[in-house]
Short mmCIF file of C-alpha atoms in Angstrom, two decimals:
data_model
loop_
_atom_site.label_atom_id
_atom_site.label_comp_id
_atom_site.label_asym_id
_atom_site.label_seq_id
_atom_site.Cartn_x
_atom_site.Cartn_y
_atom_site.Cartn_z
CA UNK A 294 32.68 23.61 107.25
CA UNK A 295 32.81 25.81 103.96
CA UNK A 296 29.83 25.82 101.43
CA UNK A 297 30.34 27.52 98.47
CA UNK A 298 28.47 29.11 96.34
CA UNK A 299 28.67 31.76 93.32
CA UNK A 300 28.37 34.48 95.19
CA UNK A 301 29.90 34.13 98.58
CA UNK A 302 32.12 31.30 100.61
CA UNK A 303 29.71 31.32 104.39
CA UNK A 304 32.30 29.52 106.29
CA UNK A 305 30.34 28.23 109.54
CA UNK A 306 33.06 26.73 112.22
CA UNK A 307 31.76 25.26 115.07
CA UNK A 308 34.79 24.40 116.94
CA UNK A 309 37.58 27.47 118.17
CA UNK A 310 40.42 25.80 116.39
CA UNK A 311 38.65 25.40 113.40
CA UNK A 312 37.62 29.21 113.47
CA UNK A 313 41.26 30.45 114.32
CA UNK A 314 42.49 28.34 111.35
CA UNK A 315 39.83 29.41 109.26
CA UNK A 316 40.81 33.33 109.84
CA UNK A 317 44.36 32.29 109.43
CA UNK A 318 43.99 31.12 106.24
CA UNK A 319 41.35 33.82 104.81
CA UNK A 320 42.76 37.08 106.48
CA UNK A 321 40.56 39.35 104.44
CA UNK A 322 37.84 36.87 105.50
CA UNK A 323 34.85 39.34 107.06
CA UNK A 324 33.75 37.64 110.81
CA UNK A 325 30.32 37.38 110.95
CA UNK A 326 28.58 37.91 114.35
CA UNK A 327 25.00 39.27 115.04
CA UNK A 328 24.65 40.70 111.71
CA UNK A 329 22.62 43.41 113.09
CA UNK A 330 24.80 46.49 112.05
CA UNK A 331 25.68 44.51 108.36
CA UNK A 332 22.56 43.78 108.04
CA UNK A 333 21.50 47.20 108.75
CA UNK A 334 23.26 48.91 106.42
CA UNK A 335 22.50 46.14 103.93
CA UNK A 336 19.20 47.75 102.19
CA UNK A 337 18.97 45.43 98.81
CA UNK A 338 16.71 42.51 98.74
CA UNK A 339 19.89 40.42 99.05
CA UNK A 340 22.84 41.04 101.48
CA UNK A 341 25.76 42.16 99.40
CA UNK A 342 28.46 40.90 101.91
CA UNK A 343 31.68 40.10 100.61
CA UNK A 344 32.56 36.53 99.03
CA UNK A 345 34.04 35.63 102.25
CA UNK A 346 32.42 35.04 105.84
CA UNK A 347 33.06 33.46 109.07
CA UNK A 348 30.21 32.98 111.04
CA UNK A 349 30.82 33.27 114.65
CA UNK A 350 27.62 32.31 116.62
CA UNK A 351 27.86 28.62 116.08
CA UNK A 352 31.20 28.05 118.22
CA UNK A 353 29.82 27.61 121.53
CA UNK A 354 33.78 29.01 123.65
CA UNK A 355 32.81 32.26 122.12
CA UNK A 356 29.66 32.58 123.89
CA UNK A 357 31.25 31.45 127.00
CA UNK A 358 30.44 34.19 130.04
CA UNK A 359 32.22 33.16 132.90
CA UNK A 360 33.25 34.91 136.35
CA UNK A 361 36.40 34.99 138.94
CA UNK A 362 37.02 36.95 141.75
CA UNK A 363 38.54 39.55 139.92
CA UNK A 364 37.15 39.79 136.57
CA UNK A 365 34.07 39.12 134.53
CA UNK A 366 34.64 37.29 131.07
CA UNK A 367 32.32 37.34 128.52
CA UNK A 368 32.89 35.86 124.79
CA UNK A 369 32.90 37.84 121.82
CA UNK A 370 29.85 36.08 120.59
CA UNK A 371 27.56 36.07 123.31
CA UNK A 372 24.37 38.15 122.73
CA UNK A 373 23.33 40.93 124.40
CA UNK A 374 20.57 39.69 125.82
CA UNK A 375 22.54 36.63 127.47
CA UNK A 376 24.94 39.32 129.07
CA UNK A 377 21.72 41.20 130.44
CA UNK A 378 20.63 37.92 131.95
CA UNK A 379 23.62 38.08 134.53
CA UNK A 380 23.37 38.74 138.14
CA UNK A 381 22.42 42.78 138.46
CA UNK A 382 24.82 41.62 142.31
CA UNK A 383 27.63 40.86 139.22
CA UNK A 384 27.17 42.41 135.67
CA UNK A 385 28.61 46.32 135.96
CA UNK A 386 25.45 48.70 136.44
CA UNK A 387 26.61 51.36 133.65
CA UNK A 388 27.40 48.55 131.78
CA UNK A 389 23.94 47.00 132.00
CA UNK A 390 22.49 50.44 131.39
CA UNK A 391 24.24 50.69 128.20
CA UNK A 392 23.56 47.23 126.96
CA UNK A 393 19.80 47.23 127.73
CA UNK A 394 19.42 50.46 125.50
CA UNK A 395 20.75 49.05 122.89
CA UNK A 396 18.20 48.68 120.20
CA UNK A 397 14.58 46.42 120.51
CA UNK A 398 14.67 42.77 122.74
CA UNK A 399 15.21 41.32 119.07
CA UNK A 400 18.31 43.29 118.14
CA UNK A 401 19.58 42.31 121.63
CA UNK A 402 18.84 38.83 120.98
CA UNK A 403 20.79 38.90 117.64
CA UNK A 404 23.37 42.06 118.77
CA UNK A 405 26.99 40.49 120.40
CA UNK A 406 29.49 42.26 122.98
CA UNK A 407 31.83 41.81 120.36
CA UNK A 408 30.21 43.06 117.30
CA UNK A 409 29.62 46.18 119.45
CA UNK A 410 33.37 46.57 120.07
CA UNK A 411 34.22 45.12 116.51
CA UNK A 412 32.16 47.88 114.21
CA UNK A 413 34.60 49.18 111.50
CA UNK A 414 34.76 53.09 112.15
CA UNK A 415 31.79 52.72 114.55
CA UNK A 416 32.48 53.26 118.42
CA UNK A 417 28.30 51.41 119.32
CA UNK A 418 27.05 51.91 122.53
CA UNK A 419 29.70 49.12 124.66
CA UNK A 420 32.35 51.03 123.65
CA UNK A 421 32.56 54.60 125.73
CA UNK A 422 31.34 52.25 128.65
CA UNK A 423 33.70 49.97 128.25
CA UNK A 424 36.73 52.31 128.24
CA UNK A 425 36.02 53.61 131.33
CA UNK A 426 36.36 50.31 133.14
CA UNK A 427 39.33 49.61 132.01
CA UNK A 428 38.25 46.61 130.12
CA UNK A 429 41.00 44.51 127.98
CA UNK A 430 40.51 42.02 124.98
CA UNK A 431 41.64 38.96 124.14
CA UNK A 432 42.98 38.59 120.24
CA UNK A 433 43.82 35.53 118.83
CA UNK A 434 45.04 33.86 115.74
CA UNK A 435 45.90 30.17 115.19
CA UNK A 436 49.24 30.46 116.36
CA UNK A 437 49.34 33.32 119.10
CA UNK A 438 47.24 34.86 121.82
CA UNK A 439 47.37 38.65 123.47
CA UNK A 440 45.22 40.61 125.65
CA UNK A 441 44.91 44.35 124.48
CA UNK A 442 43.60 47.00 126.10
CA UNK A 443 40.13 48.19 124.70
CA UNK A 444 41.93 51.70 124.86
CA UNK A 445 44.51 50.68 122.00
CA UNK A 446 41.98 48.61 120.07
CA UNK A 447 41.24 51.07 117.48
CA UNK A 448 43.74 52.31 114.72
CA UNK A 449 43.92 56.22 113.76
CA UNK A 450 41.60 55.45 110.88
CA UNK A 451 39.21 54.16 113.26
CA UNK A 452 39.30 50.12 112.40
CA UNK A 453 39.57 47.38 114.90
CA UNK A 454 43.80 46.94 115.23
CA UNK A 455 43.66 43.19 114.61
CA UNK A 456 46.37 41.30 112.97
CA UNK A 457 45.69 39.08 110.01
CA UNK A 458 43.79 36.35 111.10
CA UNK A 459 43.22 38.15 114.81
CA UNK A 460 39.71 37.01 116.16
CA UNK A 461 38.45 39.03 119.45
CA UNK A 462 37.36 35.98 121.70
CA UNK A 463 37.03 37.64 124.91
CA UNK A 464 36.12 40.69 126.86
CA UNK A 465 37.45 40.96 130.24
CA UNK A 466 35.78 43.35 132.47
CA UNK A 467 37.34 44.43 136.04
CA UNK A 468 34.66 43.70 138.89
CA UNK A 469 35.12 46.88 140.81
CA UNK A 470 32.53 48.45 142.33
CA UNK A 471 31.12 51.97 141.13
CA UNK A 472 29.02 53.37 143.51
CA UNK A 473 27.59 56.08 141.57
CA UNK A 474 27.09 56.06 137.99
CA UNK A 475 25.49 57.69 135.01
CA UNK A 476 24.44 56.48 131.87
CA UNK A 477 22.34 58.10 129.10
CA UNK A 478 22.01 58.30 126.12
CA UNK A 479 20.46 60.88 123.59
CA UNK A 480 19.15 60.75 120.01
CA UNK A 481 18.17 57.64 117.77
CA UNK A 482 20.81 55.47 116.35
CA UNK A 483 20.43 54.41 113.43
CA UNK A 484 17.96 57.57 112.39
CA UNK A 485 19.59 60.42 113.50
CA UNK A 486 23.31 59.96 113.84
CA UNK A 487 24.28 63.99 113.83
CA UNK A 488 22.92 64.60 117.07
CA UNK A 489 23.22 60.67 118.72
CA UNK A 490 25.14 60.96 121.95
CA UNK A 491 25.97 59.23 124.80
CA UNK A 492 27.50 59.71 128.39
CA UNK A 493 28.65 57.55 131.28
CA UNK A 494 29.94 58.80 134.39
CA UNK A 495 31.25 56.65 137.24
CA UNK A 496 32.79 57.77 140.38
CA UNK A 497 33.17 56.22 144.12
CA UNK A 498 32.61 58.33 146.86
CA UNK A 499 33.91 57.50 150.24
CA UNK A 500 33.27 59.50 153.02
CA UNK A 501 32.61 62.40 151.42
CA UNK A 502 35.35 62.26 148.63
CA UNK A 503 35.48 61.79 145.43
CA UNK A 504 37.58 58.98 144.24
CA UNK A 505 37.96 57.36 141.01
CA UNK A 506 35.68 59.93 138.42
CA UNK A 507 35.96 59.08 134.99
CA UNK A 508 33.27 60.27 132.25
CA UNK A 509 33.31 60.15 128.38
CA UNK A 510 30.99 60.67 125.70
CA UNK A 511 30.68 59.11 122.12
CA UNK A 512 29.15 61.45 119.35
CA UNK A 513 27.74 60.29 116.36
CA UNK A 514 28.58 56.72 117.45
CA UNK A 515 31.61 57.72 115.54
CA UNK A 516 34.01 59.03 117.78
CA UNK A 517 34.58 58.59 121.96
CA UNK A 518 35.73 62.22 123.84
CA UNK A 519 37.16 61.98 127.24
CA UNK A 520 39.26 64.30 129.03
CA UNK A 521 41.51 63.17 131.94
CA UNK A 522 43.01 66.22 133.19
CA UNK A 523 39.02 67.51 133.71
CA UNK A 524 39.07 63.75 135.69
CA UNK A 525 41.81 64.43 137.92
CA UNK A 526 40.42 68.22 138.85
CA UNK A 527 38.19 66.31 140.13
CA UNK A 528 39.53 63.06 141.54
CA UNK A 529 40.05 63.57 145.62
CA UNK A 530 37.93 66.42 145.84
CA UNK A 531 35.84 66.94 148.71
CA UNK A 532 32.05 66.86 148.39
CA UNK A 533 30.03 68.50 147.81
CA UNK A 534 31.85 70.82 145.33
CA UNK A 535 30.13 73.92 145.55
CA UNK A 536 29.44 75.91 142.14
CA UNK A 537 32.59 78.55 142.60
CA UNK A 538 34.79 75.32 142.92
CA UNK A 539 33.01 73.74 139.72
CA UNK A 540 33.78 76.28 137.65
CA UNK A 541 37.53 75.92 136.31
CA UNK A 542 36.60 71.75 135.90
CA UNK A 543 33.50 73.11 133.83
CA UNK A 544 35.61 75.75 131.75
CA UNK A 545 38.23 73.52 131.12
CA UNK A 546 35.42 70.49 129.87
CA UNK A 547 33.75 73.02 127.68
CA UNK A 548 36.88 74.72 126.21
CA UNK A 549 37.89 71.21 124.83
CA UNK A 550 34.36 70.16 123.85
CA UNK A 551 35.08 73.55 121.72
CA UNK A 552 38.40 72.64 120.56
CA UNK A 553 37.30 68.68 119.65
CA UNK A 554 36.33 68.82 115.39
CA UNK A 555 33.90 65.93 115.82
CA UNK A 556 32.07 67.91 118.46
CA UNK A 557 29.07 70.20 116.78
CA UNK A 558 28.25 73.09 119.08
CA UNK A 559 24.62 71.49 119.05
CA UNK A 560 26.50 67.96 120.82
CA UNK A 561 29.10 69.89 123.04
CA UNK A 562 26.15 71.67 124.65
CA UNK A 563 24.63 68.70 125.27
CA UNK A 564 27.46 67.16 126.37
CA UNK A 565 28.44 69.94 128.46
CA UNK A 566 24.88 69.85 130.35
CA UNK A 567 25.07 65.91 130.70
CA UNK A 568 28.23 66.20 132.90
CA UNK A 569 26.87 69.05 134.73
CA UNK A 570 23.98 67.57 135.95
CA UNK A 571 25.93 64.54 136.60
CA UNK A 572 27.77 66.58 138.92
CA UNK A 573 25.54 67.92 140.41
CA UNK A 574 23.81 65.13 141.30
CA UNK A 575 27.38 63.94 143.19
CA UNK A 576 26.31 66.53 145.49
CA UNK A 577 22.89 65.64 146.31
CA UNK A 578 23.85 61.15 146.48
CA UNK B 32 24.02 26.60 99.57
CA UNK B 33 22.33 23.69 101.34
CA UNK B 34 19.89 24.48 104.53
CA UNK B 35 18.57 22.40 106.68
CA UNK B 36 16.48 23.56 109.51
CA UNK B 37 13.03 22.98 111.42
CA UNK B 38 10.80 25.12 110.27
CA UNK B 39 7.63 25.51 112.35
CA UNK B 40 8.02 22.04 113.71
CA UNK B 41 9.19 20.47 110.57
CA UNK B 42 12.26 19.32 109.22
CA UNK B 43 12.84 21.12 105.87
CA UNK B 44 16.44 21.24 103.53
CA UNK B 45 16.76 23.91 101.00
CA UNK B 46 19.19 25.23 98.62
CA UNK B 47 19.02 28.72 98.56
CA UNK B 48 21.46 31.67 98.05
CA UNK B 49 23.42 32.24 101.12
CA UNK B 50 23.36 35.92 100.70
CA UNK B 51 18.87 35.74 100.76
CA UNK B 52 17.15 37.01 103.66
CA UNK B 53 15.18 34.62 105.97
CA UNK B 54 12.51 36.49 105.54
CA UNK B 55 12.37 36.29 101.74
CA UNK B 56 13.15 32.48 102.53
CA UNK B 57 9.94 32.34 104.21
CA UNK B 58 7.60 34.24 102.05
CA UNK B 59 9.06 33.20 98.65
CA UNK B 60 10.68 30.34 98.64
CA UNK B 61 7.95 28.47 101.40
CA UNK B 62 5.09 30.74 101.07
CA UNK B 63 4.66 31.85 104.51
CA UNK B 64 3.44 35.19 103.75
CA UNK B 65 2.77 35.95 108.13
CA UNK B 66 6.30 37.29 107.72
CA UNK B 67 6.29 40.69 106.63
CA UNK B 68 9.13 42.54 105.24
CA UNK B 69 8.91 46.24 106.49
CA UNK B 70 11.66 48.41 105.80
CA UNK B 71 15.01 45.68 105.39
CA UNK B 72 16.73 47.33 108.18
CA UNK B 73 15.91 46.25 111.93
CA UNK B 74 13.85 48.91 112.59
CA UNK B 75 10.26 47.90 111.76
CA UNK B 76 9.96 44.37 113.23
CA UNK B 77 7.59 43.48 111.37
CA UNK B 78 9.50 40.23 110.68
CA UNK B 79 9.98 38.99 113.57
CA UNK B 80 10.33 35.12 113.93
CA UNK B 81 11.17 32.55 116.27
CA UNK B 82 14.66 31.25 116.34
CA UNK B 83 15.52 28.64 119.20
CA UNK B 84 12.80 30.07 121.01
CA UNK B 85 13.80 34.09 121.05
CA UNK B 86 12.88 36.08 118.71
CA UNK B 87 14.70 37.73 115.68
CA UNK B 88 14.50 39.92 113.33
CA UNK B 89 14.78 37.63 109.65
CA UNK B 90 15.25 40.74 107.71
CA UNK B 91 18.69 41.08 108.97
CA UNK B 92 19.30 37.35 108.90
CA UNK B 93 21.13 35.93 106.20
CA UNK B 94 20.31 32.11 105.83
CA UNK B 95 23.62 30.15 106.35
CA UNK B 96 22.65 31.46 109.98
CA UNK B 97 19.94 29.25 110.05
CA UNK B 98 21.43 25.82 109.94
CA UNK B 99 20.27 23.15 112.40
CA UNK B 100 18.20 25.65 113.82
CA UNK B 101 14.32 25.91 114.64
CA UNK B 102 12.54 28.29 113.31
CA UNK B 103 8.44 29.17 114.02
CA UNK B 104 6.67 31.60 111.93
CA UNK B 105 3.26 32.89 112.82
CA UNK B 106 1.46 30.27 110.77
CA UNK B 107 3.56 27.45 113.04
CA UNK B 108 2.36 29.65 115.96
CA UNK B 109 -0.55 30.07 115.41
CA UNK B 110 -2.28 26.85 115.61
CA UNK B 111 -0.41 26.04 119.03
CA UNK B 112 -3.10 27.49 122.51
CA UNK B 113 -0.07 29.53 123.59
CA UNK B 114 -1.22 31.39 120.84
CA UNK B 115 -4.93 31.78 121.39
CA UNK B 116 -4.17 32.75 124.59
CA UNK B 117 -2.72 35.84 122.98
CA UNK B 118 -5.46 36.40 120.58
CA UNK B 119 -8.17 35.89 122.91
CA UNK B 120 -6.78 38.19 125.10
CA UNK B 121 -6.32 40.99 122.31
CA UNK B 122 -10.22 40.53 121.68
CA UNK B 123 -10.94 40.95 125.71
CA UNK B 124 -8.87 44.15 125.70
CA UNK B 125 -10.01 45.28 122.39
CA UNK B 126 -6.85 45.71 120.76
CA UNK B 127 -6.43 44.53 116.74
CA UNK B 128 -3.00 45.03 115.73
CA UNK B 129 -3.08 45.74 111.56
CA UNK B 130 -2.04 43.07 109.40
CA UNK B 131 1.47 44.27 109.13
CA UNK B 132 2.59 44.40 112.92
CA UNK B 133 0.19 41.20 114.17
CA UNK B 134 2.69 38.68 113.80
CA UNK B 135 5.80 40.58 115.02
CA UNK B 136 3.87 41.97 118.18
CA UNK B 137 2.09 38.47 118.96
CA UNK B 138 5.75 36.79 118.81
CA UNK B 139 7.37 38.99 120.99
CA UNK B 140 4.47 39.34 123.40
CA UNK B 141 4.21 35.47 124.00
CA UNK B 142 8.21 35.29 124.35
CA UNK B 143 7.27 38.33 126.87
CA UNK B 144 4.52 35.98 129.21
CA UNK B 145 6.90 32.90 128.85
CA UNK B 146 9.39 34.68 130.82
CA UNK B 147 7.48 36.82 133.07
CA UNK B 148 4.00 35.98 133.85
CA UNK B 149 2.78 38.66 135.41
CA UNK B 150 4.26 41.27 132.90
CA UNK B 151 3.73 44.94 134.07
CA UNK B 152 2.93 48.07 131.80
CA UNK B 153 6.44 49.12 131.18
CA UNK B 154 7.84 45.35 130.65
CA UNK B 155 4.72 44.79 127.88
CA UNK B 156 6.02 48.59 126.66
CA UNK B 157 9.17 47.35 126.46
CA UNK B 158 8.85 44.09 125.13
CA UNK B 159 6.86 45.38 121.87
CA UNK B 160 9.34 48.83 121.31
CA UNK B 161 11.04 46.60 118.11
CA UNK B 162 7.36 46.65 116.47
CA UNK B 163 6.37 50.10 115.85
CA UNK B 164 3.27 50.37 114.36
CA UNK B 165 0.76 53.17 113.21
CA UNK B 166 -2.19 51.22 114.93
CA UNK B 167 -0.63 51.02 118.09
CA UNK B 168 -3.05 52.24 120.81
CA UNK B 169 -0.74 51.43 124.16
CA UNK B 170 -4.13 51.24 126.55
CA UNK B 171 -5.58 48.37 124.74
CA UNK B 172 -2.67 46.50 124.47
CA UNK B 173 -1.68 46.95 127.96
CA UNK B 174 -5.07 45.51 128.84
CA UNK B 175 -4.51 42.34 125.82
CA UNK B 176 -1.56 41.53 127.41
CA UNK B 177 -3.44 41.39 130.90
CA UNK B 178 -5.54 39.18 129.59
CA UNK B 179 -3.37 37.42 128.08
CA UNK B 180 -1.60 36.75 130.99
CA UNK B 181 -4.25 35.40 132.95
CA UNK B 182 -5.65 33.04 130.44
CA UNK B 183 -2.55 31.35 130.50
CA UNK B 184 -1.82 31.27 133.28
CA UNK B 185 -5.69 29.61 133.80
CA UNK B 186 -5.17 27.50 131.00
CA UNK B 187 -1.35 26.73 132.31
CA UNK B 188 -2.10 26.20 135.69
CA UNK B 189 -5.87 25.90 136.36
CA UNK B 190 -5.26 29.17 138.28
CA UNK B 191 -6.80 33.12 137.76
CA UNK B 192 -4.44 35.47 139.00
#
């Protein structure tokens, strides 16, 4: 259903169909979610959104979170909150780190998965998380349907890569088990974006070797660093890794901290120190 | 743009501007002035409401979001004894949130005891961290809360814990 009115056309499906052939038919339409980072940004008395919207919240498939052996599902729409009320035995821990940090209990209530992934030149909290695990997204548009991974979502000028008419209606998360992980996250979003960072690090260990380490940071919620070649010094490595064997993975991490333009030498410290300790503390586990 | 929603227990329709805030809804349009309007950003919570039961911030809420939905304000609040509970409690622990944050931190602490009874110092932390406030003295309300929680849980249950 469409109202309109002189200022803006709220389009409010309820139905998936009806919201796929909604988009279809108003590609420049803005989707409409939580609100909470449009309406954050939004200081006037009145929202000044564009004339046209499609609000998401009121078609119940999108909120859908459902589980199989292999993956965990959740719908672009479904709040923060309702992904935090998951099984701690099934929702990812780093992932229910992240998401629990994510603003006050109201912005969680309001905040979606997808909105989080969805943030025009934004990479919010989910996202460096996310990336880690592998995680791929389901796009689709009244006539055609594609899973993407989260780690080609984003175009060069930092937008979400969806076609015209492209709705994100699904996250799908890989249920693999990280048995030691790090999550933190440093400065006040929206109050202090210069120095707002955040880091997750997840590894397995299995007898004594390290399997699987991944890390990545997001500074600014702007932009996401990560460094594979500094993962694979370190994937298969025995533990602990004493501070002489440390060194060329930490030389290597800082020297492209250095050489990253979105990294101030304020953040790549920071950074820097985060992974350390997070090392570290792979010893100690 | 035609709304229709239940507003503190009542069924209300309203043609508004899709593009207003709830919360400007509520104080201009229906004159509940519990609502406060902080800083238009998220950050204050100082108009927090009830939507479906969970609460929201209405600043950041445009009002074709609100269709078919149920929304309580502080005034539907408080004349409901989930609410006194709250109050009384406040007055046993001698804490007296200002003006501004009152309804905000009452709304979120209630949703807090619905869910966990027995709330602990860091949950009642956490559950008020969207309503900052320059009166906030953390002891007291720790000790509101408490009481809180065990008047209604008397009142609920016939039962002090």
């Amino acid at each position: 259903m469409a109202e309109k009115h002189s200022s803006i056309h709220a389009h409010v499906p309820t139905q998936m169909q009806e919201l796929l052939q909604l988009a279809s038919k108003n590609p420049d339409t803005i989707l409409f979610s939580g609100g909470t980072f449009l309406g954050s940004t939004n200081r006037g008395k009145n929202f000044s959104y564009p004339s046209d919207i499609i609000y998401l919240k009121n078609v119940e498939d999108l909120k859908k979170i459902t589980r199989s052996e292999r993956y965990l599902e959740i719908g672009a729409a479904a709040s923060i909150n309702s992904i935090l009320q998951i099984s701690k035995r099934i929702l990812p821990g780093p992932l229910s780190e992240a998401l629990s940090e994510i603003g006050t209990p109201s912005i969680r209530n309001m905040a979606t998965l997808g909105g989080n992934l969805c943030t025009p030149h934004r990479r919010m909290d989910a996202v460096p998380v996310l990336l880690l695990m592998d995680v791929r997204l389901e796009l689709r548009s009244s006539s055609e349907s594609r899973w993407i991974s989260l780690s080609r979502f984003y175009t060069s000028e930092g937008l979400p890569d969806l076609k015209d008419g492209e709705v994100l209606t699904r996250i799908r998360i890989p249920l693999e088990e990280w048995n030691v992980y790090i999550y933190k996250k440093l400065g006040s979003y929206p109050v202090n974006l210069t120095n707002y960072l955040t880091f997750c690090g997840l590894a397995n260990k299995q007898r004594n070797i390290l399997l699987n380490f991944r890390a990545s940071f997001s500074f600014g919620g702007v932009d996401i660093f990560r460094n594979k070649d500094v993962e694979a010094m370190l994937n298969g490595r025995k533990l602990p890794i004493t501070e002489k064997g440390a060194l060329p993975v930490l030389n290597s991490l800082k020297e492209s901290l250095r050489s990253a333009d979105f990294v101030t030498p304020f953040s790549g410290a920071r950074a820097f120190q985060l992974f350390k300790w997070f090392l570290e503390s792979l010893n100690n586990e | 743009m035609i709304i229709s929603f239940n507003l503190n227990g009542k069924n209300v329709s309203f043609d508004s501007n899709p593009q207003k805030r709830v919360s400007d809804l509520l104080r201009e349009d229906f004159q509940l002035l519990g609502t406060k309007c902080g800083c238009y950003s998220g950050i204050c919570g100082a108009c927090t409401i009830l939507l479906d039961g969970i609460t929201v911030l209405s600043c950041l809420l445009p009002v074709f979001t609100i269709r078919g939905k149920s929304i309580v304000t502080i005034e539907g609040f408080s004349v409901t004894p989930a609410f006194s509970d709250i109050y009384t409690g406040f007055e046993k622990g001698g804490h007296s949130p200002c003006g501004y944050c009152f309804s905000g931190k009452v709304l979120a602490i209630h949703v807090l005891l619905e869910n966990n009874p027995l709330p602990n110092d860091q949950d009642i932390f956490e559950a008020v961290a969207g309503n900052r406030c320059r009166c906030d003295d953390l002891h007291t309300l720790w000790e509101g809360v408490r009481y809180a929680a065990i008047i209604r849980e008397t009142r609920k249950h016939g039962r002090k814990t």
